[in-house]
JSON list of C-alpha atoms in Angstrom, two decimals:
[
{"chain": "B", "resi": 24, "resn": "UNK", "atom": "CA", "xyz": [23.52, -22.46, -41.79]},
{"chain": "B", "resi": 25, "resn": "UNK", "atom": "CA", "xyz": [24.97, -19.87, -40.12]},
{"chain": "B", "resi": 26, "resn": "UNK", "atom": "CA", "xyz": [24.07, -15.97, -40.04]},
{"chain": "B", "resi": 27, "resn": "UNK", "atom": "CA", "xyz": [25.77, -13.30, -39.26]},
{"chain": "B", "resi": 28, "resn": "UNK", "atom": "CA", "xyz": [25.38, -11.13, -36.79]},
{"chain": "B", "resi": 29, "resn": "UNK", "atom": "CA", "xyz": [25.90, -7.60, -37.11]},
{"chain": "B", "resi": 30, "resn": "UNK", "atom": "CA", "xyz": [27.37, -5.84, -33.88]},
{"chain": "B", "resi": 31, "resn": "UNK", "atom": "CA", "xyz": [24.98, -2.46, -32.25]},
{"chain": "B", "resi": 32, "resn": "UNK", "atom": "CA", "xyz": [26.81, 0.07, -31.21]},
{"chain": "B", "resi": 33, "resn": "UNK", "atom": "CA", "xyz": [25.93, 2.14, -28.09]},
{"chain": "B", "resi": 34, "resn": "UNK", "atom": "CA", "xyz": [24.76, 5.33, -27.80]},
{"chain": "B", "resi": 35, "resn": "UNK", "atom": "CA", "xyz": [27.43, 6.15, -25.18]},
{"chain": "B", "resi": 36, "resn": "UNK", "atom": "CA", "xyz": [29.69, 5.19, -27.28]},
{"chain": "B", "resi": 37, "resn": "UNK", "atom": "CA", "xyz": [32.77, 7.64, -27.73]},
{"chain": "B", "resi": 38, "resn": "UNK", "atom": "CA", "xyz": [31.19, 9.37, -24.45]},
{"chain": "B", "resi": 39, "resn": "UNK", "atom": "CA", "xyz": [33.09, 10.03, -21.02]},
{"chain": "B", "resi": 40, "resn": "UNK", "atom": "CA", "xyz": [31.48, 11.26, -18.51]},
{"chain": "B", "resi": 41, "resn": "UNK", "atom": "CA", "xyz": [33.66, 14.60, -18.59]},
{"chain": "B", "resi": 42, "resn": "UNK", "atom": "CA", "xyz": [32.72, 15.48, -22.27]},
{"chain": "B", "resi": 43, "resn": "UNK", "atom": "CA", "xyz": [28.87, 16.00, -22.30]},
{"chain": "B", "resi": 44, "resn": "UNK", "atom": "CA", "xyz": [26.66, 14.22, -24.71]},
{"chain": "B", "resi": 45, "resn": "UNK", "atom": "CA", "xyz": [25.70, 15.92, -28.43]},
{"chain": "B", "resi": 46, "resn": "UNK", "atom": "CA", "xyz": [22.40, 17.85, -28.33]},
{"chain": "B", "resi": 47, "resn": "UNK", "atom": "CA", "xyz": [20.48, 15.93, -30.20]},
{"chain": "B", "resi": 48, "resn": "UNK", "atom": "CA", "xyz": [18.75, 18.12, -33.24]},
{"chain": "B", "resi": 49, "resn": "UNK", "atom": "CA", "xyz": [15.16, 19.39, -32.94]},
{"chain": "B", "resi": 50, "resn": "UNK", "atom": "CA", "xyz": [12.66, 16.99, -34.43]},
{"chain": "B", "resi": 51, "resn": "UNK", "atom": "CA", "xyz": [10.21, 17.76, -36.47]},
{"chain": "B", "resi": 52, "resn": "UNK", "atom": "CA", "xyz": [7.10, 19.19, -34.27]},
{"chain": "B", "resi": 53, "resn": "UNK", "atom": "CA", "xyz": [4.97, 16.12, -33.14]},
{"chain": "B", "resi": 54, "resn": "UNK", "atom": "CA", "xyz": [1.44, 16.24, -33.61]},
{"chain": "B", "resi": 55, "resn": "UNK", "atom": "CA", "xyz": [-0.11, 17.53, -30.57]},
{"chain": "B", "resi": 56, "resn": "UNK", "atom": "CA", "xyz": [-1.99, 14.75, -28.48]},
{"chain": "B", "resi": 57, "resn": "UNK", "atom": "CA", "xyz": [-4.28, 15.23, -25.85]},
{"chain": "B", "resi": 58, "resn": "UNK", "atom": "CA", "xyz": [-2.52, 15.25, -22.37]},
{"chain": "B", "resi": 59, "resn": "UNK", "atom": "CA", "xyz": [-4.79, 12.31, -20.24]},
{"chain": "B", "resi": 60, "resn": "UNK", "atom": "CA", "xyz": [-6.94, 13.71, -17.86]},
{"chain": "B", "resi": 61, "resn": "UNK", "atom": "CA", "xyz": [-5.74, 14.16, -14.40]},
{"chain": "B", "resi": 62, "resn": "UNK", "atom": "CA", "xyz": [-6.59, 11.17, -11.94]},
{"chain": "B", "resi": 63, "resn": "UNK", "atom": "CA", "xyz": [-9.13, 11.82, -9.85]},
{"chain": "B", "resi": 64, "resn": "UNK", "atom": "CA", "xyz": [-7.84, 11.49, -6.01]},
{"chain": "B", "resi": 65, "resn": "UNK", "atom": "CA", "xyz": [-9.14, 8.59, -4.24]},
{"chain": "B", "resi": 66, "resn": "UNK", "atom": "CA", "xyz": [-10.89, 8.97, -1.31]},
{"chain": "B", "resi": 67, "resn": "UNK", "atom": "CA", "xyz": [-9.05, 8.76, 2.23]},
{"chain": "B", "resi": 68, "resn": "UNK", "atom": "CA", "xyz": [-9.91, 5.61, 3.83]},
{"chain": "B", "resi": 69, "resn": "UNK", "atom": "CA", "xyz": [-12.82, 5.75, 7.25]},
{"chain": "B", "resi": 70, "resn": "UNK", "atom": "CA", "xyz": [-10.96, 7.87, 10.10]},
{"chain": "B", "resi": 71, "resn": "UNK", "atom": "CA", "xyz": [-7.90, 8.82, 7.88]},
{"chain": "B", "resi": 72, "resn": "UNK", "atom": "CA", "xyz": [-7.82, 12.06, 9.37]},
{"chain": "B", "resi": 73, "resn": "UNK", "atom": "CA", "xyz": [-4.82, 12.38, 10.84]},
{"chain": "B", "resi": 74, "resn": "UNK", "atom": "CA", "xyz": [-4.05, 8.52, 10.14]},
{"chain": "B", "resi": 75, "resn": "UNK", "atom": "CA", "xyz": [-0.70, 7.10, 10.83]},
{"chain": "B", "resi": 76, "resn": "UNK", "atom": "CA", "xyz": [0.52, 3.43, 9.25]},
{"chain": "B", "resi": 77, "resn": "UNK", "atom": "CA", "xyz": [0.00, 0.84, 11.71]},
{"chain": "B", "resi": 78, "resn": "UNK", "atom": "CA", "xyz": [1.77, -2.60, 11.30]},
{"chain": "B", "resi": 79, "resn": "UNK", "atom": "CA", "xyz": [1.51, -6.15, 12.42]},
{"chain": "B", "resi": 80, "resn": "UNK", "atom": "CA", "xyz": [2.63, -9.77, 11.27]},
{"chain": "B", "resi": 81, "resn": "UNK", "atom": "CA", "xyz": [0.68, -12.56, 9.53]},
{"chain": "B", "resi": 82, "resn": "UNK", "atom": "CA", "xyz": [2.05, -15.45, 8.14]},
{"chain": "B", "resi": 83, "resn": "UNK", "atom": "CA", "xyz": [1.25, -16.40, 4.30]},
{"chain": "B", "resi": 84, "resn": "UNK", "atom": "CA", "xyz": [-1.92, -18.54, 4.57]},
{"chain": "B", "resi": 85, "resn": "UNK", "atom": "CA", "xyz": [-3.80, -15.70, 6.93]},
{"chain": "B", "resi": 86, "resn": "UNK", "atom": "CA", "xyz": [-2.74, -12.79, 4.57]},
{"chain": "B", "resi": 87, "resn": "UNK", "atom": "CA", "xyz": [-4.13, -14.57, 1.64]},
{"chain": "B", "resi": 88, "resn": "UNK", "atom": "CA", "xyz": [-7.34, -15.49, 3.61]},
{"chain": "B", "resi": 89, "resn": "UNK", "atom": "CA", "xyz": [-7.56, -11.57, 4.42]},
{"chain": "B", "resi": 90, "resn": "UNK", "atom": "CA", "xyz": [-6.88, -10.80, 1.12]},
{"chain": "B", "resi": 91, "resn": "UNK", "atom": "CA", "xyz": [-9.79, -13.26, 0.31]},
{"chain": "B", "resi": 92, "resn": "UNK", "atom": "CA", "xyz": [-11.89, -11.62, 2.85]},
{"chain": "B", "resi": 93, "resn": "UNK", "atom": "CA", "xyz": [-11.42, -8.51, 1.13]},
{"chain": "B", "resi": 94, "resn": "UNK", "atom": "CA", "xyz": [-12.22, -9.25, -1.92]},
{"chain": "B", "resi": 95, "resn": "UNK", "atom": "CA", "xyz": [-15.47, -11.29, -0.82]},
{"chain": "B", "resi": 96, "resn": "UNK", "atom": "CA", "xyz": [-17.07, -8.12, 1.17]},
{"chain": "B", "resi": 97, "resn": "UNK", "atom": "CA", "xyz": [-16.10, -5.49, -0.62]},
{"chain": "B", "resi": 98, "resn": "UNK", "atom": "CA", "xyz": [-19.40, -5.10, -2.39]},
{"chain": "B", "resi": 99, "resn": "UNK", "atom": "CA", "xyz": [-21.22, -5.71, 0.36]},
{"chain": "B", "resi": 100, "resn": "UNK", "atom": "CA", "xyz": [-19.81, -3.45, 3.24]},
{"chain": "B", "resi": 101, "resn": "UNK", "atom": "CA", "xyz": [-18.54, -0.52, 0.78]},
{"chain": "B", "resi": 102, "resn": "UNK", "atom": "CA", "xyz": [-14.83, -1.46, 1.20]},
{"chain": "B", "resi": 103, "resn": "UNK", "atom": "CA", "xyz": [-12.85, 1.19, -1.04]},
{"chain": "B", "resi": 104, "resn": "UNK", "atom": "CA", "xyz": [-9.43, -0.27, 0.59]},
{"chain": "B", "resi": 105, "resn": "UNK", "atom": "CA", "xyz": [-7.75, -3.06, 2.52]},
{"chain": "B", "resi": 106, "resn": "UNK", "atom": "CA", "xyz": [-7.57, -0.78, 5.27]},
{"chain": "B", "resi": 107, "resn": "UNK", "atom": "CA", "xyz": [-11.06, 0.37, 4.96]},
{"chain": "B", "resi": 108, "resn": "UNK", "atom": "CA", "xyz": [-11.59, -3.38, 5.65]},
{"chain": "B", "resi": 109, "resn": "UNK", "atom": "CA", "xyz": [-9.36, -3.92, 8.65]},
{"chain": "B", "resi": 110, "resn": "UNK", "atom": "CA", "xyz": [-10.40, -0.68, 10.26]},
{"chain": "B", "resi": 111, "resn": "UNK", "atom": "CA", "xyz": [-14.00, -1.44, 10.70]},
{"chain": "B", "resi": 112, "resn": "UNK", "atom": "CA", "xyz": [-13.19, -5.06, 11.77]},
{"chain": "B", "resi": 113, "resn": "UNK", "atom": "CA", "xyz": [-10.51, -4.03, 14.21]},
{"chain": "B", "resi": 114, "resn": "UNK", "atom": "CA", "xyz": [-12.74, -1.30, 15.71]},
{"chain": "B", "resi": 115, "resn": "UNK", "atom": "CA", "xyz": [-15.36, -3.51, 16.00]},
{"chain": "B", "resi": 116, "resn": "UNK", "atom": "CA", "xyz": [-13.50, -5.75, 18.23]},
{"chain": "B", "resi": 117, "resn": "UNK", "atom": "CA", "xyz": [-12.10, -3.10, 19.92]},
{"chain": "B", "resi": 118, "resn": "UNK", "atom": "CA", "xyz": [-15.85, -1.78, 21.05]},
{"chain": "B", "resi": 119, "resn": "UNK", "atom": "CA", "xyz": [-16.68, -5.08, 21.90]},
{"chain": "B", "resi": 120, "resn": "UNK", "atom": "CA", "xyz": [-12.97, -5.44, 23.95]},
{"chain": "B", "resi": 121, "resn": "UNK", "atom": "CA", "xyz": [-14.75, -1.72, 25.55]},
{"chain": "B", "resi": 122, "resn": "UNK", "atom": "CA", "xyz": [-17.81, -3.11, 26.61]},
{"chain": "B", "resi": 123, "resn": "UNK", "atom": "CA", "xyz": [-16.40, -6.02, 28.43]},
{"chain": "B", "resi": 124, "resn": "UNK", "atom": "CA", "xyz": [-13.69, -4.13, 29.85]},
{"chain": "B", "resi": 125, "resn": "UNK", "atom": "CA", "xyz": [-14.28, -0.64, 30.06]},
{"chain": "B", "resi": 126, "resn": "UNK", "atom": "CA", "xyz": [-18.18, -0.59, 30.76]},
{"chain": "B", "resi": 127, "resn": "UNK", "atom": "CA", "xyz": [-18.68, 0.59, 26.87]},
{"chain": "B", "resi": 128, "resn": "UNK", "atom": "CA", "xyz": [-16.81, 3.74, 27.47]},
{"chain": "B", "resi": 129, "resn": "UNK", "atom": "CA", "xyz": [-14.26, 4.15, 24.64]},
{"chain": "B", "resi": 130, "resn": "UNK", "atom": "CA", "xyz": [-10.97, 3.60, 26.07]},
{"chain": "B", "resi": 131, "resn": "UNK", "atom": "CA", "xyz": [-8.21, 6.30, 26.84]},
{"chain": "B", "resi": 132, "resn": "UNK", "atom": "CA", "xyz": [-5.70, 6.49, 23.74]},
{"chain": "B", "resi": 133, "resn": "UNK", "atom": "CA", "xyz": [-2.27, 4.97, 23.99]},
{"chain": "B", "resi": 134, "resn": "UNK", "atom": "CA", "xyz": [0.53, 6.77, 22.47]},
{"chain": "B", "resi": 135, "resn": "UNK", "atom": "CA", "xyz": [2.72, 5.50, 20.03]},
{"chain": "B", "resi": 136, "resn": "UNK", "atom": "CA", "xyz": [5.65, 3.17, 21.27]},
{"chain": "B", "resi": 137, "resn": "UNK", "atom": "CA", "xyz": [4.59, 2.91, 24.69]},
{"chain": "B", "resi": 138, "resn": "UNK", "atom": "CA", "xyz": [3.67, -0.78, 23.68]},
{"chain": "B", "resi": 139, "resn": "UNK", "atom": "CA", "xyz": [6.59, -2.90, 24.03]},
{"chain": "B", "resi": 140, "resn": "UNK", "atom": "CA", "xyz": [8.48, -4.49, 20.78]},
{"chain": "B", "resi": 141, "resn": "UNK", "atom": "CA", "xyz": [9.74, -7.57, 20.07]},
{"chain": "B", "resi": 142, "resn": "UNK", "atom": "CA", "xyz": [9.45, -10.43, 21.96]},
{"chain": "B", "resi": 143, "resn": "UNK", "atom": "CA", "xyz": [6.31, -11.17, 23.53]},
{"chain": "B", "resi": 144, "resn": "UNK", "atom": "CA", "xyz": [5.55, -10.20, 27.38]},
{"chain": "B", "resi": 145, "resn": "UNK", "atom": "CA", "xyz": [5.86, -12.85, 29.48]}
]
């Protein structure tokens, strides 16, 4: 039981890449379909104004227990994003970190990279 198979031939076949490819001829005029409407731009996430990626490291298990997180307040705190999410968390802490350190006044802004890299300070 055997079939044969019968061999394609390419497209490019017969082509170099000095000679240019045959124009292919005009087909008949497609039926004209409704372009899909335009997606609507998302909103920016909370304090995006002027927002600049921040990055830090979690190992498998937290990321999919942040991911979890997400996913489980979403509804209830009006997340629109994952960064919605960690923003309000993260400045939450950092108010509390404020009031405990800095007599509630909102601490002074440090610029980026004058936090070391790498290895952790000692």
């Amino acid at each position: 039981m055997s079939t044969e198979r019968k061999r394609r031939t390419s497209s490019l076949a017969g082509l170099t890449p000095v000679t240019a490819p045959p124009t292919p001829e005009p087909a008949a005029e497609a039926p004209a379909v409704q372009a899909p409407a335009a997606p609507r731009p998302r909103p920016k996430a909370q304090g995006s104004k002027g927002s600049r990626k921040m990055n830090y490291y979690a190992d498998e298990d937290q990321q999919g227990r942040i991911r979890a997180a997400y996913y489980a307040g979403r509804d209830t705190y009006g997340w629109q994003t994952l960064t919605d999410m960690q923003n309000q968390i993260i400045m939450q802490h950092v108010e509390q970190l404020e009031r405990e350190f800095n007599g509630g006044v909102p601490f002074e802004p440090v610029h980026p990279g004058s936090i070391s890299r790498g290895r952790p300070l000692e």
